[in-house]
């Protein structure tokens, strides 16, 4: 009911007039309604939906004090005393006119761009009569926080609700004044703090101004300002100022600006030690307001190659090519090598994508003296004629860069002069192949073109539904079921089993199954317990409660694995924290209408990696509504122990660890990158994503496999006929234990097994040079014999 009412009422109003300064205050502006030509209207927010976090303090069974947080529906409404509530079904905080106009800080912002939170505030027994106009003896205080959804600013402050009764004492939170579900509280804005820099990314050596502005609703308040730096759980005081004593400690804030409510802090020269959370706090008794500003240091890498713009090699030559990313921060960096033909790179249509090199090795991260990092990516370039003219590009990606840095060189391969004959033969063979191809092409062109095929989509899947029956001994029941895609009212394709009918939603499960046959999939279904956690699922037309089911789809060839949640809306809540003790029964032929609420997919359920290689463990997730609050975590399971590798929370926008690109998380890509695999990298990697009340995880098994093979001869071995040579093949540094070494001699009738490491050499056999002498001598002797006989006969005649 309240949601429909929010959509029907206007969230902004238009106020025309000149904005003039209040003569009684240097930091307050008031609007004088007067229409003049050329004056533009200012859109102002008239009300805001908020989440009011109430508190219930009680003593537990052990006598300890506990606080229960209660989330209640509320809104901020701007108006005058006597105005009707725009939503009579929720708590209304009516903000009436005062010298401090909260809407001035929200000009030009739409209500949909704001997140609003409200809380009670305890003065811990401190009673000060607030010097506002028409103030009563006592007040009840509430804090508000307004955040821009794009992180442009953050506003916090206090609402004052006058009262004739005092707070109960120092522990006033033990006895909060109750607030009805439809009550209207008349308040005024007593104090405001705003920052335009809630999160700052700065380079090393830069000058940064951390914005902090405050204002109070009365003239000349006594205030205390303090700046703190929080690093690794410890707080350090940077600056403090008291308007009573007009004394200050530290530096970084301009004293003349404090009287105007500007408490901005300036860092003249940022260092790595400057990174942390800066806290701006202002105290005006009995109130204390503070704001956190996160400063992250990001230094872009300097990229260099060990070769010039052009590299010339002889055919068969080898060169170690390195790409170094130097002096970057923080740790995450990605270096990739690509090869491309520059002749086709400039084509607008049909240009092939650059080929990513797979034989690239990464060094370990190097710590520089200034605490930045360096990383080198190298590969061994073997010169082949087919690669001559190719452009090799090193692309470096880092969170400090809007676009990756690219460094390139062009390879020129020259052939030895004695190989001209082979080139002529190769050209002749190429010409013959081209003529044959053209001849065949004439016949092929006469054949009809194949018809365009539609993308195949799975319409239903047989599944195994693992049900549970809880009693003294847990019993697992395997039941026949299926997933069926369609619309409400569709007939059951198999009325003899349980049908989970997946209807249309913003998250289409079939998109993850395109081109896959149903026979290639294994499907499993289970119930899912939220352990008593109830969160209203924020999709259009959702009911109050839901029953949850998990599904797992595995490709029979291990190409991918998909898991996620099906949401079955319901008007009844789960039975409690141990809801698995009382599952809602499901009939053998029942049809459950569901939608896909959350999906996780991996293309690398099992990975085999070599030592020193770079591996990307794929993990993709998606939710059926926009802007969900999610937590991502990567764990490594080894010998029964789990180690946290990376964690990120979209609520606090804070991360721990490395390996995942932060800019990809918003698009649902939580893939984890191992820059340099070791034997200690082997294990089961667990990718988990939590969107309350759901938690989904995926196991990815990484196995290390690798070896180095070498011969004791070069690419060509030359022997004299009849000579002998001992040839060895050594497999070194391999893992795991099993290895098999075989020798083959090139013969078209014998195929060398695929998937193995191959090292080859070519044998050239030459005749001994001494045999030429024997041949010449034999020819001379053969000629001498007839001459001797001829001379002997002639002498005999004489």
XYZ file of N, CA, C and O in Angstrom, residues 244-375:
528
model
N 35.928 27.908 21.741
C 35.876 28.557 23.061
C 37.242 29.160 23.404
O 37.362 30.327 23.769
N 38.289 28.329 23.288
C 39.631 28.791 23.653
C 40.387 29.375 22.466
O 41.475 29.934 22.649
N 39.838 29.247 21.281
C 40.466 29.732 20.039
C 41.885 29.161 19.929
O 42.826 29.862 19.562
N 42.031 27.900 20.302
C 43.319 27.227 20.237
C 43.219 26.040 19.286
O 42.182 25.381 19.200
N 44.347 25.774 18.621
C 44.396 24.682 17.646
C 45.648 23.857 17.863
O 46.662 24.350 18.378
N 45.574 22.597 17.449
C 46.721 21.685 17.437
C 46.778 21.033 16.061
O 45.761 20.613 15.529
N 47.988 20.953 15.532
C 48.149 20.360 14.214
C 47.923 21.387 13.122
O 47.761 22.590 13.373
N 47.898 20.904 11.872
C 47.739 21.789 10.717
C 46.917 21.068 9.663
O 46.536 19.921 9.826
N 46.660 21.773 8.568
C 45.907 21.189 7.463
C 44.574 21.849 7.235
O 43.950 21.646 6.183
N 44.061 22.650 8.205
C 42.766 23.325 8.103
C 42.997 24.830 8.234
O 43.721 25.277 9.127
N 42.381 25.603 7.334
C 42.487 27.057 7.401
C 41.602 27.600 8.531
O 40.385 27.382 8.535
N 42.205 28.326 9.488
C 41.450 28.820 10.642
C 40.390 29.832 10.232
O 39.296 29.878 10.806
N 40.691 30.663 9.237
C 39.722 31.692 8.852
C 38.491 31.081 8.187
O 37.455 31.736 8.081
N 38.597 29.831 7.722
C 37.458 29.179 7.078
C 36.535 28.503 8.085
O 35.377 28.209 7.765
N 37.017 28.228 9.294
C 36.205 27.521 10.276
C 34.980 28.331 10.680
O 33.902 27.769 10.919
N 35.116 29.647 10.756
C 33.977 30.478 11.149
C 32.845 30.406 10.125
O 31.681 30.625 10.458
N 33.188 30.096 8.862
C 32.175 29.952 7.811
C 31.702 28.518 7.667
O 30.976 28.202 6.716
N 32.137 27.621 8.544
C 31.700 26.233 8.510
C 32.489 25.357 7.562
O 32.064 24.254 7.235
N 33.659 25.801 7.104
C 34.492 25.002 6.210
C 35.645 24.415 7.015
O 36.571 25.113 7.402
N 35.569 23.100 7.253
C 36.614 22.410 8.015
C 37.411 21.468 7.117
O 37.948 20.456 7.574
N 37.510 21.777 5.834
C 38.217 20.913 4.886
C 39.682 20.770 5.265
O 40.324 21.713 5.725
N 40.205 19.552 5.043
C 41.593 19.229 5.410
C 42.407 19.059 4.133
O 41.976 18.393 3.189
N 43.610 19.646 4.087
C 44.446 19.613 2.893
C 45.699 18.785 3.148
O 46.408 19.004 4.134
N 45.933 17.832 2.237
C 47.177 17.065 2.244
C 48.084 17.667 1.180
O 47.811 17.551 -0.022
N 49.191 18.306 1.553
C 50.024 18.979 0.548
C 50.784 18.018 -0.344
O 51.084 18.338 -1.493
N 51.114 16.817 0.145
C 51.935 15.884 -0.625
C 51.576 14.461 -0.185
O 51.935 14.048 0.923
N 50.840 13.742 -1.006
C 50.380 12.403 -0.625
C 51.507 11.382 -0.758
O 52.305 11.424 -1.693
N 51.544 10.483 0.213
C 52.477 9.361 0.221
C 51.664 8.076 0.411
O 50.457 8.118 0.639
N 52.349 6.939 0.353
C 51.655 5.684 0.623
C 51.179 5.630 2.068
O 50.163 5.018 2.385
N 51.930 6.305 2.952
C 51.518 6.343 4.359
C 50.295 7.235 4.572
O 49.724 7.246 5.655
N 49.878 7.988 3.532
C 48.695 8.838 3.655
C 47.409 8.053 3.468
O 46.325 8.559 3.765
N 47.495 6.839 2.970
C 46.300 6.044 2.693
C 45.614 5.646 3.997
O 46.265 5.258 4.967
N 44.287 5.745 4.013
C 43.523 5.377 5.200
C 42.164 6.053 5.206
O 41.708 6.621 4.205
N 41.499 6.005 6.360
C 40.187 6.627 6.540
C 40.338 7.879 7.382
O 40.774 7.821 8.540
N 39.996 9.031 6.809
C 40.074 10.318 7.497
C 38.695 10.642 8.076
O 37.682 10.541 7.369
N 38.669 11.008 9.341
C 37.417 11.242 10.065
C 37.344 12.715 10.446
O 38.191 13.223 11.192
N 36.330 13.397 9.899
C 36.067 14.792 10.245
C 34.925 14.811 11.262
O 33.830 14.315 10.976
N 35.166 15.354 12.452
C 34.149 15.373 13.500
C 33.982 16.795 14.025
O 34.951 17.540 14.167
N 32.722 17.151 14.294
C 32.373 18.464 14.836
C 31.463 18.244 16.032
O 30.484 17.481 15.947
N 31.771 18.912 17.134
C 30.987 18.774 18.362
C 30.406 20.119 18.743
O 31.135 21.125 18.829
N 29.083 20.145 18.937
C 28.366 21.287 19.505
C 27.477 20.704 20.594
O 26.481 20.045 20.300
N 27.869 20.875 21.833
C 27.186 20.183 22.932
C 25.668 20.378 22.866
O 25.189 21.497 22.615
N 24.915 19.267 23.033
C 25.343 17.902 23.392
C 25.518 16.988 22.174
O 25.388 15.763 22.287
N 25.789 17.539 21.000
C 25.823 16.774 19.763
C 27.253 16.562 19.287
O 28.117 17.420 19.457
N 27.475 15.431 18.648
C 28.756 15.107 18.023
C 28.470 14.409 16.700
O 27.836 13.355 16.682
N 28.931 14.992 15.599
C 28.705 14.426 14.278
C 30.060 14.203 13.625
O 31.000 14.977 13.811
N 30.179 13.108 12.868
C 31.452 12.788 12.216
C 31.182 12.210 10.832
O 30.079 11.728 10.541
N 32.210 12.260 9.990
C 32.107 11.805 8.610
C 33.394 11.087 8.235
O 34.492 11.589 8.502
N 33.269 9.897 7.612
C 34.432 9.141 7.165
C 34.716 9.450 5.696
O 33.803 9.441 4.864
N 35.978 9.721 5.383
C 36.429 9.952 4.012
C 37.581 8.986 3.746
O 38.609 9.029 4.422
N 37.386 8.102 2.769
C 38.371 7.062 2.466
C 39.318 7.585 1.383
O 38.880 7.988 0.300
N 40.607 7.590 1.689
C 41.637 8.002 0.730
C 42.414 6.772 0.280
O 42.998 6.059 1.098
N 42.390 6.515 -1.029
C 43.110 5.384 -1.607
C 44.187 5.929 -2.542
O 43.904 6.774 -3.403
N 45.395 5.425 -2.366
C 46.502 5.816 -3.238
C 46.511 4.901 -4.461
O 46.485 3.676 -4.342
N 46.539 5.520 -5.631
C 46.621 4.778 -6.887
C 47.696 5.427 -7.753
O 47.556 6.585 -8.146
N 48.745 4.693 -8.002
C 49.841 5.194 -8.829
C 49.914 4.354 -10.100
O 49.997 3.115 -10.045
N 49.862 5.035 -11.244
C 49.859 4.331 -12.528
C 51.241 3.746 -12.813
O 52.268 4.340 -12.470
N 51.299 2.584 -13.448
C 52.600 1.969 -13.751
C 53.305 2.669 -14.914
O 52.667 3.248 -15.799
N 54.631 2.611 -14.882
C 55.452 3.024 -16.022
C 55.830 1.766 -16.791
O 56.447 0.850 -16.241
N 55.485 1.726 -18.066
C 55.627 0.513 -18.875
C 56.779 0.686 -19.858
O 56.898 1.735 -20.506
N 57.617 -0.332 -19.959
C 58.755 -0.291 -20.884
C 59.029 -1.683 -21.441
O 58.736 -2.694 -20.788
N 59.602 -1.737 -22.651
C 60.008 -2.983 -23.301
C 61.534 -3.033 -23.375
O 62.205 -1.991 -23.359
N 62.097 -4.225 -23.482
C 63.547 -4.369 -23.605
C 64.001 -4.387 -25.056
O 65.166 -4.663 -25.340
N 63.082 -4.118 -25.984
C 63.411 -4.045 -27.405
C 62.909 -2.721 -27.949
O 62.055 -2.064 -27.346
N 63.430 -2.340 -29.118
C 63.020 -1.098 -29.743
C 61.724 -1.252 -30.506
O 61.075 -2.305 -30.474
N 61.332 -0.193 -31.240
C 60.094 -0.276 -32.031
C 60.144 -1.352 -33.101
O 59.110 -1.844 -33.531
N 61.366 -1.736 -33.530
C 61.518 -2.785 -34.542
C 62.538 -3.794 -34.045
O 63.628 -3.417 -33.569
N 62.210 -5.066 -34.174
C 63.109 -6.153 -33.780
C 63.375 -7.017 -35.004
O 62.442 -7.511 -35.639
N 64.665 -7.181 -35.371
C 65.060 -7.978 -36.528
C 65.776 -9.231 -36.049
O 66.742 -9.156 -35.273
N 65.296 -10.393 -36.519
C 65.877 -11.686 -36.160
C 66.043 -12.532 -37.409
O 65.282 -12.397 -38.383
N 67.060 -13.413 -37.391
C 67.189 -14.418 -38.440
C 66.196 -15.539 -38.183
O 65.851 -15.840 -37.038
N 65.733 -16.165 -39.237
C 64.784 -17.263 -39.093
C 65.401 -18.356 -38.230
O 66.550 -18.752 -38.420
N 64.619 -18.820 -37.264
C 65.110 -19.819 -36.336
C 65.783 -19.233 -35.111
O 66.085 -19.964 -34.166
N 66.020 -17.910 -35.110
C 66.623 -17.270 -33.949
C 65.644 -17.126 -32.799
O 64.432 -17.276 -32.957
N 66.147 -16.820 -31.619
C 65.320 -16.728 -30.420
C 65.700 -15.474 -29.641
O 66.881 -15.102 -29.581
N 64.702 -14.805 -29.054
C 64.928 -13.567 -28.309
C 64.002 -13.550 -27.100
O 62.812 -13.849 -27.208
N 64.540 -13.208 -25.930
C 63.723 -13.038 -24.725
C 63.178 -11.612 -24.723
O 63.934 -10.642 -24.662
N 61.851 -11.475 -24.782
C 61.196 -10.176 -24.839
C 60.491 -9.939 -23.505
O 59.710 -10.777 -23.043
N 60.752 -8.796 -22.876
C 60.168 -8.492 -21.564
C 59.370 -7.206 -21.633
O 59.702 -6.276 -22.372
N 58.312 -7.168 -20.853
C 57.493 -5.976 -20.661
C 57.431 -5.726 -19.153
O 56.925 -6.565 -18.399
N 57.926 -4.576 -18.721
C 58.017 -4.288 -17.294
C 57.044 -3.176 -16.918
O 57.025 -2.112 -17.541
N 56.209 -3.452 -15.916
C 55.348 -2.444 -15.305
C 55.992 -2.042 -13.990
O 56.122 -2.866 -13.080
N 56.388 -0.776 -13.898
C 57.204 -0.333 -12.768
C 56.489 0.756 -11.982
O 55.728 1.566 -12.531
N 56.719 0.764 -10.656
C 56.273 1.821 -9.735
C 54.770 2.024 -9.760
O 54.270 3.131 -9.936
N 54.006 0.942 -9.593
C 52.551 1.042 -9.522
C 52.070 0.686 -8.115
O 52.761 0.030 -7.338
N 50.867 1.148 -7.812
C 50.236 0.873 -6.522
C 48.728 1.091 -6.682
O 48.318 2.041 -7.363
N 47.876 0.209 -6.124
C 48.172 -0.962 -5.288
C 48.645 -2.157 -6.107
O 49.017 -2.006 -7.279
N 48.558 -3.343 -5.490
C 49.253 -4.510 -6.027
C 48.667 -5.010 -7.336
O 49.394 -5.452 -8.212
N 47.340 -4.997 -7.486
C 46.697 -5.624 -8.639
C 47.143 -4.973 -9.938
O 46.961 -3.774 -10.146
N 47.707 -5.773 -10.829
C 48.062 -5.328 -12.174
C 47.937 -6.534 -13.103
O 48.112 -7.680 -12.672
N 47.613 -6.283 -14.346
C 47.440 -7.360 -15.320
C 48.240 -7.010 -16.569
O 48.073 -5.927 -17.145
N 49.142 -7.931 -16.960
C 49.984 -7.738 -18.142
C 49.677 -8.860 -19.126
O 49.730 -10.035 -18.765
N 49.381 -8.481 -20.373
C 49.063 -9.452 -21.420
C 49.818 -9.084 -22.691
O 50.033 -7.904 -22.975
N 50.207 -10.121 -23.432
C 50.878 -9.946 -24.715
C 49.935 -10.385 -25.824
O 49.261 -11.411 -25.717
N 49.901 -9.578 -26.908
C 49.065 -9.887 -28.067
C 49.907 -9.787 -29.338
O 50.885 -9.021 -29.405
N 49.500 -10.553 -30.365
C 50.133 -10.504 -31.676
C 49.058 -10.200 -32.713
O 47.955 -10.774 -32.660
N 49.364 -9.294 -33.667
C 48.375 -8.906 -34.655
C 49.083 -8.472 -35.931
O 50.215 -7.980 -35.899
N 48.405 -8.681 -37.075
C 48.906 -8.221 -38.361
C 48.478 -6.774 -38.540
O 47.273 -6.479 -38.632
N 49.408 -5.816 -38.585
C 48.994 -4.408 -38.700
C 48.287 -4.090 -40.002
O 47.576 -3.093 -40.106
N 48.430 -4.941 -41.025
C 47.775 -4.677 -42.301
C 46.266 -4.822 -42.207
O 45.528 -4.173 -42.940
N 45.796 -5.704 -41.302
C 44.352 -5.924 -41.178
C 43.792 -5.276 -39.926
O 42.579 -5.258 -39.729
N 44.673 -4.729 -39.068
C 44.182 -4.136 -37.816
C 43.343 -2.903 -38.077
O 42.438 -2.574 -37.309
N 43.629 -2.167 -39.178
C 42.897 -0.944 -39.454
C 41.576 -1.137 -40.161
O 40.869 -0.161 -40.428
N 41.216 -2.375 -40.492
C 39.947 -2.619 -41.157
C 38.792 -2.369 -40.208
O 38.827 -2.780 -39.050
N 37.789 -1.691 -40.698
C 36.632 -1.393 -39.852
C 35.727 -2.602 -39.698
O 35.106 -2.789 -38.665
N 35.601 -3.404 -40.769
C 34.689 -4.541 -40.760
C 35.485 -5.805 -41.038
O 36.305 -5.851 -41.964
N 35.256 -6.820 -40.234
C 35.862 -8.120 -40.483
C 37.290 -8.256 -40.030
O 37.946 -9.244 -40.369
N 37.828 -7.279 -39.313
C 39.210 -7.374 -38.846
C 39.302 -8.426 -37.745
O 38.510 -8.420 -36.815
N 40.244 -9.372 -37.834
C 40.365 -10.391 -36.778
C 40.868 -9.779 -35.480
O 41.587 -8.780 -35.478
N 40.481 -10.396 -34.383
C 40.928 -9.926 -33.077
C 42.398 -10.275 -32.873
O 42.892 -11.261 -33.420
N 43.110 -9.466 -32.104
C 44.510 -9.805 -31.812
C 44.604 -11.157 -31.108
O 43.743 -11.528 -30.302
N 45.661 -11.897 -31.428
C 45.873 -13.219 -30.828
C 46.637 -13.069 -29.517
O 47.715 -12.481 -29.477
N 46.061 -13.600 -28.456
C 46.699 -13.521 -27.148
C 47.757 -14.613 -27.026
O 47.502 -15.776 -27.310
N 48.966 -14.228 -26.617
C 50.046 -15.191 -26.448
C 49.866 -15.965 -25.152
O 49.560 -15.382 -24.107
N 50.075 -17.282 -25.243
C 49.848 -18.157 -24.088
C 51.137 -18.568 -23.386
O 51.082 -19.116 -22.291
N 52.284 -18.321 -24.016
C 53.560 -18.764 -23.432
C 54.242 -17.669 -22.628
O 55.469 -17.581 -22.567
N 53.443 -16.799 -22.005
C 53.980 -15.669 -21.251
C 54.183 -16.075 -19.797
O 53.303 -16.708 -19.188
N 55.326 -15.726 -19.240
C 55.639 -16.004 -17.837
C 55.728 -14.680 -17.079
O 56.108 -13.648 -17.640
N 55.374 -14.724 -15.801
C 55.394 -13.541 -14.949
C 56.415 -13.724 -13.838
O 56.513 -14.800 -13.238
N 57.143 -12.658 -13.560
C 58.061 -12.675 -12.426
C 57.268 -12.443 -11.140
O 56.074 -12.143 -11.169
N 57.919 -12.563 -10.028
C 57.277 -12.239 -8.764
C 57.225 -10.723 -8.595
O 58.011 -9.983 -9.199
N 56.285 -10.241 -7.775
C 56.162 -8.805 -7.541
C 57.391 -8.292 -6.789
O 57.791 -8.849 -5.763
N 57.954 -7.221 -7.305
C 59.142 -6.618 -6.698
C 58.736 -5.396 -5.881
O 57.976 -4.555 -6.358
N 59.228 -5.296 -4.642
C 58.964 -4.153 -3.778
C 60.049 -3.101 -4.005
O 61.230 -3.366 -3.823
N 59.629 -1.900 -4.400
C 60.569 -0.803 -4.602
C 60.819 -0.067 -3.290
O 60.124 -0.286 -2.292
N 61.795 0.822 -3.306
C 62.140 1.565 -2.089
C 61.013 2.470 -1.622
O 60.858 2.734 -0.424
N 60.201 2.984 -2.570
C 59.080 3.859 -2.195
C 57.803 3.072 -1.915
O 56.715 3.639 -1.895
N 57.938 1.734 -1.736
C 56.844 0.825 -1.391
C 55.859 0.596 -2.539
O 54.777 0.053 -2.325
N 56.231 1.018 -3.742
C 55.444 0.650 -4.916
C 55.903 -0.725 -5.399
O 56.838 -1.317 -4.847
N 55.261 -1.219 -6.455
C 55.540 -2.569 -6.939
C 55.990 -2.523 -8.399
O 55.723 -1.563 -9.136
N 56.682 -3.604 -8.792
C 57.084 -3.792 -10.183
C 56.842 -5.247 -10.561
O 56.979 -6.150 -9.721
N 56.486 -5.456 -11.832
C 56.202 -6.806 -12.332
C 56.674 -6.885 -13.781
O 56.532 -5.922 -14.540
